[in-house]
Structure formats: structure tokens, C-alpha cells
């Protein structure tokens, strides 16, 4: 199994508060991704990174920002959490941009 | 634009039955990659297989087999002699090698189907 961890695994927060999710990999893969999974919507890409300090938006990036200061860490920040951001968040990594992605265990976020 | 369709929302079988999960894709690229992922009730996403567009050879891995047909744009997944542990949501996905971001780097936009919920009853 690819070495990917996500923290925290579960979080409950209040509307309006900032939240940061962390993804950590030990595989030295260049590409990292953040997805959210919601019933009826499947997996949707939020942001991705193709190198240190190189990031770009996915299809549902509004209200989210990311940072990657080291190869192994990719942070997802909800600047001001809203109830619509209640979801399960998955981090993924890939050696090549178009090859398989390996997913972390997920973070269940509830915004009350 | 790339698209993946898994027409079967839910499938229910009895243990030891064979079951096929359908996947149909759309892409304009000549070089692309197809994937299957499994998401068991515990929630993690498990990579099962990658297939390249230039390799139509079918693949078998134990009870799992995959049938890739470019002529029909399909990449179907068959589980032989299903077991209760096969119960999961299965996702088909597609990426295009030519998918580029503004920086000219192929970032592998992975387009997922909506998933098929497979329930195997004892």
C-alpha cells in the first residue's frame, strides 16, 4: 500500500471557522490531489499539485485553498467553513499525472 | 470532454454467482488510461487495475477479469464466483495523457463514473 496519511480523520467544526486538512506521503510522488466525495456526486477534484509550490484548481475549488511547501505534504484549507462543505475528503498521489492515483484513508468533515 | 458512465447503479447477487460491472467511456484523446477502483464499506479507495488505450489485451487476476474493447469504448469488470467480501462500490475512471494545465504539465484529470454498488449475499 502507498504510504499516504491524512489528518485529522474526523473533524466537527462550526460554520465560519477555518479548517486545515493535511495529507502526508512517503512515496516521493510528484502529483498530489484533493477530492471530496458526496452522495450523488461521486468524487470531485478540488485542487491538485504537480510539484512543490505548483498547484492548480480542480472543478470545485471555490472556498478552498491549498499549499505544498514540501514534496510530502499537501494542505487543504477551508477558509471559512460552510455546511455545504460537509463531506468526506480524500487525498491522492500519483507518480505520473495520468497514471493511477493512490488514495489516503479519507477525512470525514462535518460543519455544523 | 471525457466522460465515464456506469449504468448499473446497484447490483445484488448471491455468493458464487459471476457478476459483470459495465463501464463505458468517452474521450477525444488517442492515448488514455482506464482504471477500476474498489471502495469497501470501510470507506477507503483501493486501486485495482490500470489499462492503457494501446493495449486491448484482457487481463485476469484471480477471480477478477477485465474486458477492454476500444470498438465499443467499454472496460467491463467481471468477478467470478463472487464472495461476500466483494461487496463494495466499484468505480471506473479515465485519464487522458494529453490533459494539460496552464503550465503545460499533464496532471491526469481523473474522471470517475458514478459507481456501482455491489452487494453479495451469503
PDB file of C-alpha atoms in Angstrom:
ATOM      1  CA  UNK A   1       0.000   0.000   0.000  1.00  0.00           C
ATOM      2  CA  UNK A   2       1.142   3.519  -0.834  1.00  0.00           C
ATOM      3  CA  UNK A   3       2.208   5.488   2.218  1.00  0.00           C
ATOM      4  CA  UNK A   4      -0.432   8.173   2.471  1.00  0.00           C
ATOM      5  CA  UNK A   5      -1.866   9.520   5.675  1.00  0.00           C
ATOM      6  CA  UNK A   6      -4.492  12.135   6.281  1.00  0.00           C
ATOM      7  CA  UNK A   7      -5.097  14.128   9.417  1.00  0.00           C
ATOM      8  CA  UNK A   8      -7.391  14.530  11.121  1.00  0.00           C
ATOM      9  CA  UNK A   9      -9.508  11.533  10.208  1.00  0.00           C
ATOM     10  CA  UNK A  10     -12.639  13.076  11.670  1.00  0.00           C
ATOM     11  CA  UNK A  11     -13.476  16.655  12.461  1.00  0.00           C
ATOM     12  CA  UNK A  12     -16.532  18.574  13.518  1.00  0.00           C
ATOM     13  CA  UNK A  13     -16.352  22.319  13.220  1.00  0.00           C
ATOM     14  CA  UNK A  14     -18.640  25.315  13.251  1.00  0.00           C
ATOM     15  CA  UNK A  15     -19.710  27.416  10.326  1.00  0.00           C
ATOM     16  CA  UNK A  16     -17.326  30.276   9.686  1.00  0.00           C
ATOM     17  CA  UNK A  17     -14.237  28.736  11.201  1.00  0.00           C
ATOM     18  CA  UNK A  18     -11.120  27.963   9.157  1.00  0.00           C
ATOM     19  CA  UNK A  19     -10.139  24.337   8.819  1.00  0.00           C
ATOM     20  CA  UNK A  20      -6.927  22.756   7.529  1.00  0.00           C
ATOM     21  CA  UNK A  21      -6.637  19.159   6.414  1.00  0.00           C
ATOM     22  CA  UNK A  22      -3.250  17.588   5.966  1.00  0.00           C
ATOM     23  CA  UNK A  23      -2.085  14.950   3.545  1.00  0.00           C
ATOM     24  CA  UNK A  24       1.302  13.351   4.035  1.00  0.00           C
ATOM     25  CA  UNK A  25       3.014  10.886   1.689  1.00  0.00           C
ATOM     26  CA  UNK A  26       6.169   8.850   1.986  1.00  0.00           C
ATOM     27  CA  UNK A  27       6.310   7.774  -1.670  1.00  0.00           C
ATOM     28  CA  UNK A  28       8.005  10.873  -3.101  1.00  0.00           C
ATOM     29  CA  UNK A  29       5.300  11.119  -5.781  1.00  0.00           C
ATOM     30  CA  UNK A  30       5.197  14.363  -7.713  1.00  0.00           C
ATOM     31  CA  UNK A  31       1.443  14.713  -8.049  1.00  0.00           C
ATOM     32  CA  UNK A  32      -0.981  15.192  -5.190  1.00  0.00           C
ATOM     33  CA  UNK A  33      -4.717  15.756  -5.278  1.00  0.00           C
ATOM     34  CA  UNK A  34      -7.606  16.682  -3.030  1.00  0.00           C
ATOM     35  CA  UNK A  35     -11.081  15.296  -3.738  1.00  0.00           C
ATOM     36  CA  UNK A  36     -14.382  15.448  -1.994  1.00  0.00           C
ATOM     37  CA  UNK A  37     -16.905  12.645  -2.107  1.00  0.00           C
ATOM     38  CA  UNK A  38     -20.593  13.318  -1.701  1.00  0.00           C
ATOM     39  CA  UNK A  39     -23.632  11.126  -2.303  1.00  0.00           C
ATOM     40  CA  UNK A  40     -24.940  11.673  -5.802  1.00  0.00           C
ATOM     41  CA  UNK A  41     -21.822  13.499  -6.941  1.00  0.00           C
ATOM     42  CA  UNK A  42     -19.158  10.846  -6.780  1.00  0.00           C
ATOM     43  CA  UNK A  43     -15.586  12.057  -6.469  1.00  0.00           C
ATOM     44  CA  UNK A  44     -14.841  15.629  -7.443  1.00  0.00           C
ATOM     45  CA  UNK A  45     -11.430  17.213  -7.740  1.00  0.00           C
ATOM     46  CA  UNK A  46     -10.880  20.290  -5.573  1.00  0.00           C
ATOM     47  CA  UNK A  47      -7.229  21.175  -6.172  1.00  0.00           C
ATOM     48  CA  UNK A  48      -4.110  19.394  -7.257  1.00  0.00           C
ATOM     49  CA  UNK A  49      -0.365  19.895  -7.171  1.00  0.00           C
ATOM     50  CA  UNK A  50       2.220  18.955  -9.773  1.00  0.00           C
ATOM     51  CA  UNK A  51       5.241  19.905  -7.706  1.00  0.00           C
ATOM     52  CA  UNK A  52       6.388  21.880  -4.703  1.00  0.00           C
ATOM     53  CA  UNK A  53       4.621  25.234  -4.740  1.00  0.00           C
ATOM     54  CA  UNK A  54       2.892  24.288  -8.008  1.00  0.00           C
ATOM     55  CA  UNK A  55      -0.844  23.972  -7.583  1.00  0.00           C
ATOM     56  CA  UNK A  56      -3.931  24.435  -9.694  1.00  0.00           C
ATOM     57  CA  UNK A  57      -7.696  24.405  -9.345  1.00  0.00           C
ATOM     58  CA  UNK A  58      -9.971  21.479  -9.934  1.00  0.00           C
ATOM     59  CA  UNK A  59     -13.673  21.506 -10.663  1.00  0.00           C
ATOM     60  CA  UNK A  60     -14.950  22.538  -7.218  1.00  0.00           C
ATOM     61  CA  UNK A  61     -12.269  24.854  -5.865  1.00  0.00           C
ATOM     62  CA  UNK A  62     -14.415  27.741  -4.570  1.00  0.00           C
ATOM     63  CA  UNK A  63     -13.976  28.169  -0.820  1.00  0.00           C
ATOM     64  CA  UNK A  64     -10.809  26.075  -0.720  1.00  0.00           C
ATOM     65  CA  UNK A  65      -7.127  26.846  -0.910  1.00  0.00           C
ATOM     66  CA  UNK A  66      -4.080  24.586  -0.917  1.00  0.00           C
ATOM     67  CA  UNK A  67      -0.393  24.757  -0.235  1.00  0.00           C
ATOM     68  CA  UNK A  68       2.537  22.489  -0.877  1.00  0.00           C
ATOM     69  CA  UNK A  69       5.804  23.609   0.643  1.00  0.00           C
ATOM     70  CA  UNK A  70       7.354  20.143   0.703  1.00  0.00           C
ATOM     71  CA  UNK A  71       7.056  17.163  -1.610  1.00  0.00           C
ATOM     72  CA  UNK A  72       5.492  15.064   1.095  1.00  0.00           C
ATOM     73  CA  UNK A  73       2.826  17.437   2.397  1.00  0.00           C
ATOM     74  CA  UNK A  74      -0.261  18.868   0.730  1.00  0.00           C
ATOM     75  CA  UNK A  75      -2.566  21.015   2.823  1.00  0.00           C
ATOM     76  CA  UNK A  76      -6.203  21.812   2.090  1.00  0.00           C
ATOM     77  CA  UNK A  77      -7.697  24.848   3.827  1.00  0.00           C
ATOM     78  CA  UNK A  78     -11.335  25.743   4.083  1.00  0.00           C
ATOM     79  CA  UNK A  79     -11.062  29.463   4.617  1.00  0.00           C
ATOM     80  CA  UNK A  80     -14.451  29.848   6.259  1.00  0.00           C
ATOM     81  CA  UNK A  81     -16.247  26.545   6.572  1.00  0.00           C
ATOM     82  CA  UNK A  82     -19.858  26.264   5.422  1.00  0.00           C
ATOM     83  CA  UNK A  83     -22.369  23.467   5.856  1.00  0.00           C
ATOM     84  CA  UNK A  84     -22.092  22.673   2.126  1.00  0.00           C
ATOM     85  CA  UNK A  85     -18.504  21.653   2.762  1.00  0.00           C
ATOM     86  CA  UNK A  86     -19.595  18.788   4.975  1.00  0.00           C
ATOM     87  CA  UNK A  87     -18.109  15.856   3.091  1.00  0.00           C
ATOM     88  CA  UNK A  88     -15.518  13.136   3.026  1.00  0.00           C
ATOM     89  CA  UNK A  89     -12.200  14.456   1.759  1.00  0.00           C
ATOM     90  CA  UNK A  90      -9.669  12.232   0.070  1.00  0.00           C
ATOM     91  CA  UNK A  91      -6.093  12.963  -0.745  1.00  0.00           C
ATOM     92  CA  UNK A  92      -4.431  11.080  -3.593  1.00  0.00           C
ATOM     93  CA  UNK A  93      -0.955  10.778  -5.036  1.00  0.00           C
ATOM     94  CA  UNK A  94       0.401   9.749  -8.407  1.00  0.00           C
ATOM     95  CA  UNK A  95       3.825   9.202  -9.928  1.00  0.00           C
ATOM     96  CA  UNK A  96       2.800  10.461 -13.328  1.00  0.00           C
ATOM     97  CA  UNK A  97      -0.076  12.815 -13.933  1.00  0.00           C
ATOM     98  CA  UNK A  98      -2.060  10.339 -15.969  1.00  0.00           C
ATOM     99  CA  UNK A  99      -1.272   7.122 -14.109  1.00  0.00           C
ATOM    100  CA  UNK A 100      -3.204   5.579 -11.278  1.00  0.00           C
ATOM    101  CA  UNK A 101      -3.794   7.610  -8.177  1.00  0.00           C
ATOM    102  CA  UNK A 102      -3.428   6.114  -4.737  1.00  0.00           C
ATOM    103  CA  UNK A 103      -5.803   7.414  -2.143  1.00  0.00           C
ATOM    104  CA  UNK A 104      -5.449   8.206   1.506  1.00  0.00           C
ATOM    105  CA  UNK A 105      -7.925   6.895   4.103  1.00  0.00           C
ATOM    106  CA  UNK A 106     -10.129   9.995   3.939  1.00  0.00           C
ATOM    107  CA  UNK A 107     -11.202  12.693   6.386  1.00  0.00           C
ATOM    108  CA  UNK A 108     -14.817  12.996   7.411  1.00  0.00           C
ATOM    109  CA  UNK A 109     -15.586  16.671   7.975  1.00  0.00           C
ATOM    110  CA  UNK A 110     -18.827  17.894   9.474  1.00  0.00           C
ATOM    111  CA  UNK A 111     -19.620  21.597   9.515  1.00  0.00           C
ATOM    112  CA  UNK A 112     -22.413  22.490  11.935  1.00  0.00           C
TER     113      UNK A 112
ATOM    114  CA  UNK B   1     -14.517  16.258 -22.718  1.00  0.00           C
ATOM    115  CA  UNK B   2     -14.024  12.935 -21.036  1.00  0.00           C
ATOM    116  CA  UNK B   3     -16.900  11.059 -19.521  1.00  0.00           C
ATOM    117  CA  UNK B   4     -17.384   7.739 -17.772  1.00  0.00           C
ATOM    118  CA  UNK B   5     -20.747   6.052 -17.469  1.00  0.00           C
ATOM    119  CA  UNK B   6     -21.552   3.191 -15.156  1.00  0.00           C
ATOM    120  CA  UNK B   7     -25.131   2.450 -15.995  1.00  0.00           C
ATOM    121  CA  UNK B   8     -25.652  -0.066 -13.211  1.00  0.00           C
ATOM    122  CA  UNK B   9     -26.341   1.827 -10.014  1.00  0.00           C
ATOM    123  CA  UNK B  10     -26.768  -1.254  -7.860  1.00  0.00           C
ATOM    124  CA  UNK B  11     -26.276  -4.974  -8.382  1.00  0.00           C
ATOM    125  CA  UNK B  12     -27.273  -7.673  -5.959  1.00  0.00           C
ATOM    126  CA  UNK B  13     -26.069 -11.268  -6.327  1.00  0.00           C
ATOM    127  CA  UNK B  14     -25.815 -14.390  -4.263  1.00  0.00           C
ATOM    128  CA  UNK B  15     -22.424 -15.713  -3.310  1.00  0.00           C
ATOM    129  CA  UNK B  16     -20.652 -17.773  -6.006  1.00  0.00           C
ATOM    130  CA  UNK B  17     -22.501 -16.060  -8.827  1.00  0.00           C
ATOM    131  CA  UNK B  18     -20.484 -14.358 -11.535  1.00  0.00           C
ATOM    132  CA  UNK B  19     -21.121 -10.640 -11.935  1.00  0.00           C
ATOM    133  CA  UNK B  20     -20.085  -8.113 -14.568  1.00  0.00           C
ATOM    134  CA  UNK B  21     -19.842  -4.399 -13.921  1.00  0.00           C
ATOM    135  CA  UNK B  22     -20.185  -2.267 -17.006  1.00  0.00           C
ATOM    136  CA  UNK B  23     -18.186   0.832 -17.844  1.00  0.00           C
ATOM    137  CA  UNK B  24     -18.484   2.954 -20.968  1.00  0.00           C
ATOM    138  CA  UNK B  25     -16.233   5.923 -21.597  1.00  0.00           C
ATOM    139  CA  UNK B  26     -15.906   8.883 -23.918  1.00  0.00           C
ATOM    140  CA  UNK B  27     -12.701  10.616 -24.840  1.00  0.00           C
ATOM    141  CA  UNK B  28     -11.229  12.514 -27.748  1.00  0.00           C
ATOM    142  CA  UNK B  29      -7.691  11.592 -26.877  1.00  0.00           C
ATOM    143  CA  UNK B  30      -5.891   8.751 -28.630  1.00  0.00           C
ATOM    144  CA  UNK B  31      -3.800   7.990 -25.565  1.00  0.00           C
ATOM    145  CA  UNK B  32      -5.730   7.436 -22.394  1.00  0.00           C
ATOM    146  CA  UNK B  33      -5.851   5.219 -19.356  1.00  0.00           C
ATOM    147  CA  UNK B  34      -8.682   3.358 -17.731  1.00  0.00           C
ATOM    148  CA  UNK B  35      -8.910   2.310 -14.111  1.00  0.00           C
ATOM    149  CA  UNK B  36     -11.064   0.418 -11.687  1.00  0.00           C
ATOM    150  CA  UNK B  37     -11.245   1.249  -8.002  1.00  0.00           C
ATOM    151  CA  UNK B  38     -12.976  -0.532  -5.158  1.00  0.00           C
ATOM    152  CA  UNK B  39     -14.479   1.234  -2.158  1.00  0.00           C
ATOM    153  CA  UNK B  40     -15.479  -1.273   0.538  1.00  0.00           C
ATOM    154  CA  UNK B  41     -17.826  -0.340   3.392  1.00  0.00           C
ATOM    155  CA  UNK B  42     -14.820   0.789   5.435  1.00  0.00           C
ATOM    156  CA  UNK B  43     -14.510   3.718   3.012  1.00  0.00           C
ATOM    157  CA  UNK B  44     -11.017   3.584   1.582  1.00  0.00           C
ATOM    158  CA  UNK B  45     -10.472   3.683  -2.167  1.00  0.00           C
ATOM    159  CA  UNK B  46      -8.432   0.790  -3.461  1.00  0.00           C
ATOM    160  CA  UNK B  47      -6.783   0.825  -6.872  1.00  0.00           C
ATOM    161  CA  UNK B  48      -7.437  -2.403  -8.799  1.00  0.00           C
ATOM    162  CA  UNK B  49      -6.145  -2.010 -12.338  1.00  0.00           C
ATOM    163  CA  UNK B  50      -4.862   0.387 -14.989  1.00  0.00           C
ATOM    164  CA  UNK B  51      -5.283  -0.249 -18.691  1.00  0.00           C
ATOM    165  CA  UNK B  52      -3.598   1.728 -21.469  1.00  0.00           C
ATOM    166  CA  UNK B  53      -5.514   2.668 -24.599  1.00  0.00           C
ATOM    167  CA  UNK B  54      -2.960   0.991 -26.821  1.00  0.00           C
ATOM    168  CA  UNK B  55      -3.205  -2.354 -25.055  1.00  0.00           C
ATOM    169  CA  UNK B  56      -6.509  -4.153 -25.581  1.00  0.00           C
ATOM    170  CA  UNK B  57      -5.345  -7.399 -24.080  1.00  0.00           C
ATOM    171  CA  UNK B  58      -7.754  -8.616 -21.454  1.00  0.00           C
ATOM    172  CA  UNK B  59      -6.440  -9.238 -18.002  1.00  0.00           C
ATOM    173  CA  UNK B  60      -7.190 -11.779 -15.333  1.00  0.00           C
ATOM    174  CA  UNK B  61      -6.152 -11.580 -11.721  1.00  0.00           C
ATOM    175  CA  UNK B  62      -7.523 -14.382  -9.628  1.00  0.00           C
ATOM    176  CA  UNK B  63     -11.312 -14.088  -9.628  1.00  0.00           C
ATOM    177  CA  UNK B  64     -11.151 -10.677 -11.306  1.00  0.00           C
ATOM    178  CA  UNK B  65     -11.034 -10.117 -15.051  1.00  0.00           C
ATOM    179  CA  UNK B  66     -11.275  -7.053 -17.227  1.00  0.00           C
ATOM    180  CA  UNK B  67     -12.502  -6.808 -20.795  1.00  0.00           C
ATOM    181  CA  UNK B  68     -11.300  -3.736 -22.674  1.00  0.00           C
ATOM    182  CA  UNK B  69     -12.895  -3.089 -26.079  1.00  0.00           C
ATOM    183  CA  UNK B  70     -11.996   0.122 -27.889  1.00  0.00           C
ATOM    184  CA  UNK B  71     -14.552  -0.555 -30.609  1.00  0.00           C
ATOM    185  CA  UNK B  72     -17.360  -0.153 -28.091  1.00  0.00           C
ATOM    186  CA  UNK B  73     -15.492   2.183 -25.690  1.00  0.00           C
ATOM    187  CA  UNK B  74     -16.075  -0.226 -22.869  1.00  0.00           C
ATOM    188  CA  UNK B  75     -13.965  -1.502 -19.992  1.00  0.00           C
ATOM    189  CA  UNK B  76     -16.010  -4.079 -18.141  1.00  0.00           C
ATOM    190  CA  UNK B  77     -15.085  -5.804 -14.920  1.00  0.00           C
ATOM    191  CA  UNK B  78     -16.118  -9.359 -14.092  1.00  0.00           C
ATOM    192  CA  UNK B  79     -15.930 -11.034 -10.716  1.00  0.00           C
ATOM    193  CA  UNK B  80     -16.106 -14.811 -10.945  1.00  0.00           C
ATOM    194  CA  UNK B  81     -17.567 -16.801  -8.070  1.00  0.00           C
ATOM    195  CA  UNK B  82     -18.380 -13.703  -6.068  1.00  0.00           C
ATOM    196  CA  UNK B  83     -17.837 -13.608  -2.328  1.00  0.00           C
ATOM    197  CA  UNK B  84     -19.345 -11.511   0.444  1.00  0.00           C
ATOM    198  CA  UNK B  85     -16.036  -9.650   0.759  1.00  0.00           C
ATOM    199  CA  UNK B  86     -16.553  -8.362  -2.784  1.00  0.00           C
ATOM    200  CA  UNK B  87     -19.408  -6.209  -1.555  1.00  0.00           C
ATOM    201  CA  UNK B  88     -18.336  -2.646  -2.244  1.00  0.00           C
ATOM    202  CA  UNK B  89     -18.811   0.322  -4.506  1.00  0.00           C
ATOM    203  CA  UNK B  90     -16.790  -0.049  -7.676  1.00  0.00           C
ATOM    204  CA  UNK B  91     -15.665   2.959  -9.675  1.00  0.00           C
ATOM    205  CA  UNK B  92     -14.451   3.068 -13.239  1.00  0.00           C
ATOM    206  CA  UNK B  93     -12.226   6.032 -14.112  1.00  0.00           C
ATOM    207  CA  UNK B  94     -10.467   7.575 -17.107  1.00  0.00           C
ATOM    208  CA  UNK B  95      -7.469   9.843 -17.548  1.00  0.00           C
ATOM    209  CA  UNK B  96      -6.046  11.332 -20.698  1.00  0.00           C
ATOM    210  CA  UNK B  97      -2.318  11.637 -21.228  1.00  0.00           C
ATOM    211  CA  UNK B  98      -2.923  14.793 -23.175  1.00  0.00           C
ATOM    212  CA  UNK B  99      -4.719  16.556 -20.339  1.00  0.00           C
ATOM    213  CA  UNK B 100      -2.701  19.664 -19.662  1.00  0.00           C
ATOM    214  CA  UNK B 101      -2.918  22.505 -17.223  1.00  0.00           C
ATOM    215  CA  UNK B 102      -1.976  26.101 -17.930  1.00  0.00           C
ATOM    216  CA  UNK B 103       1.637  25.314 -17.093  1.00  0.00           C
ATOM    217  CA  UNK B 104       1.767  22.657 -19.773  1.00  0.00           C
ATOM    218  CA  UNK B 105       2.026  19.801 -17.299  1.00  0.00           C
ATOM    219  CA  UNK B 106      -0.109  16.748 -17.705  1.00  0.00           C
ATOM    220  CA  UNK B 107      -1.915  16.496 -14.431  1.00  0.00           C
ATOM    221  CA  UNK B 108      -4.051  13.467 -15.167  1.00  0.00           C
ATOM    222  CA  UNK B 109      -7.559  14.648 -14.626  1.00  0.00           C
ATOM    223  CA  UNK B 110      -9.184  11.506 -13.357  1.00  0.00           C
ATOM    224  CA  UNK B 111     -12.817  11.326 -14.333  1.00  0.00           C
ATOM    225  CA  UNK B 112     -14.825   8.865 -12.277  1.00  0.00           C
ATOM    226  CA  UNK B 113     -18.057   7.155 -13.081  1.00  0.00           C
ATOM    227  CA  UNK B 114     -20.831   7.380 -10.526  1.00  0.00           C
ATOM    228  CA  UNK B 115     -20.018   3.959  -9.168  1.00  0.00           C
ATOM    229  CA  UNK B 116     -21.833   0.634  -8.957  1.00  0.00           C
ATOM    230  CA  UNK B 117     -22.881  -0.672  -5.570  1.00  0.00           C
ATOM    231  CA  UNK B 118     -22.318  -4.419  -5.497  1.00  0.00           C
ATOM    232  CA  UNK B 119     -23.926  -6.438  -2.742  1.00  0.00           C
ATOM    233  CA  UNK B 120     -23.068 -10.103  -2.464  1.00  0.00           C
ATOM    234  CA  UNK B 121     -25.426 -12.046  -0.230  1.00  0.00           C
ATOM    235  CA  UNK B 122     -24.345 -15.222   1.554  1.00  0.00           C
TER     236      UNK B 122
END
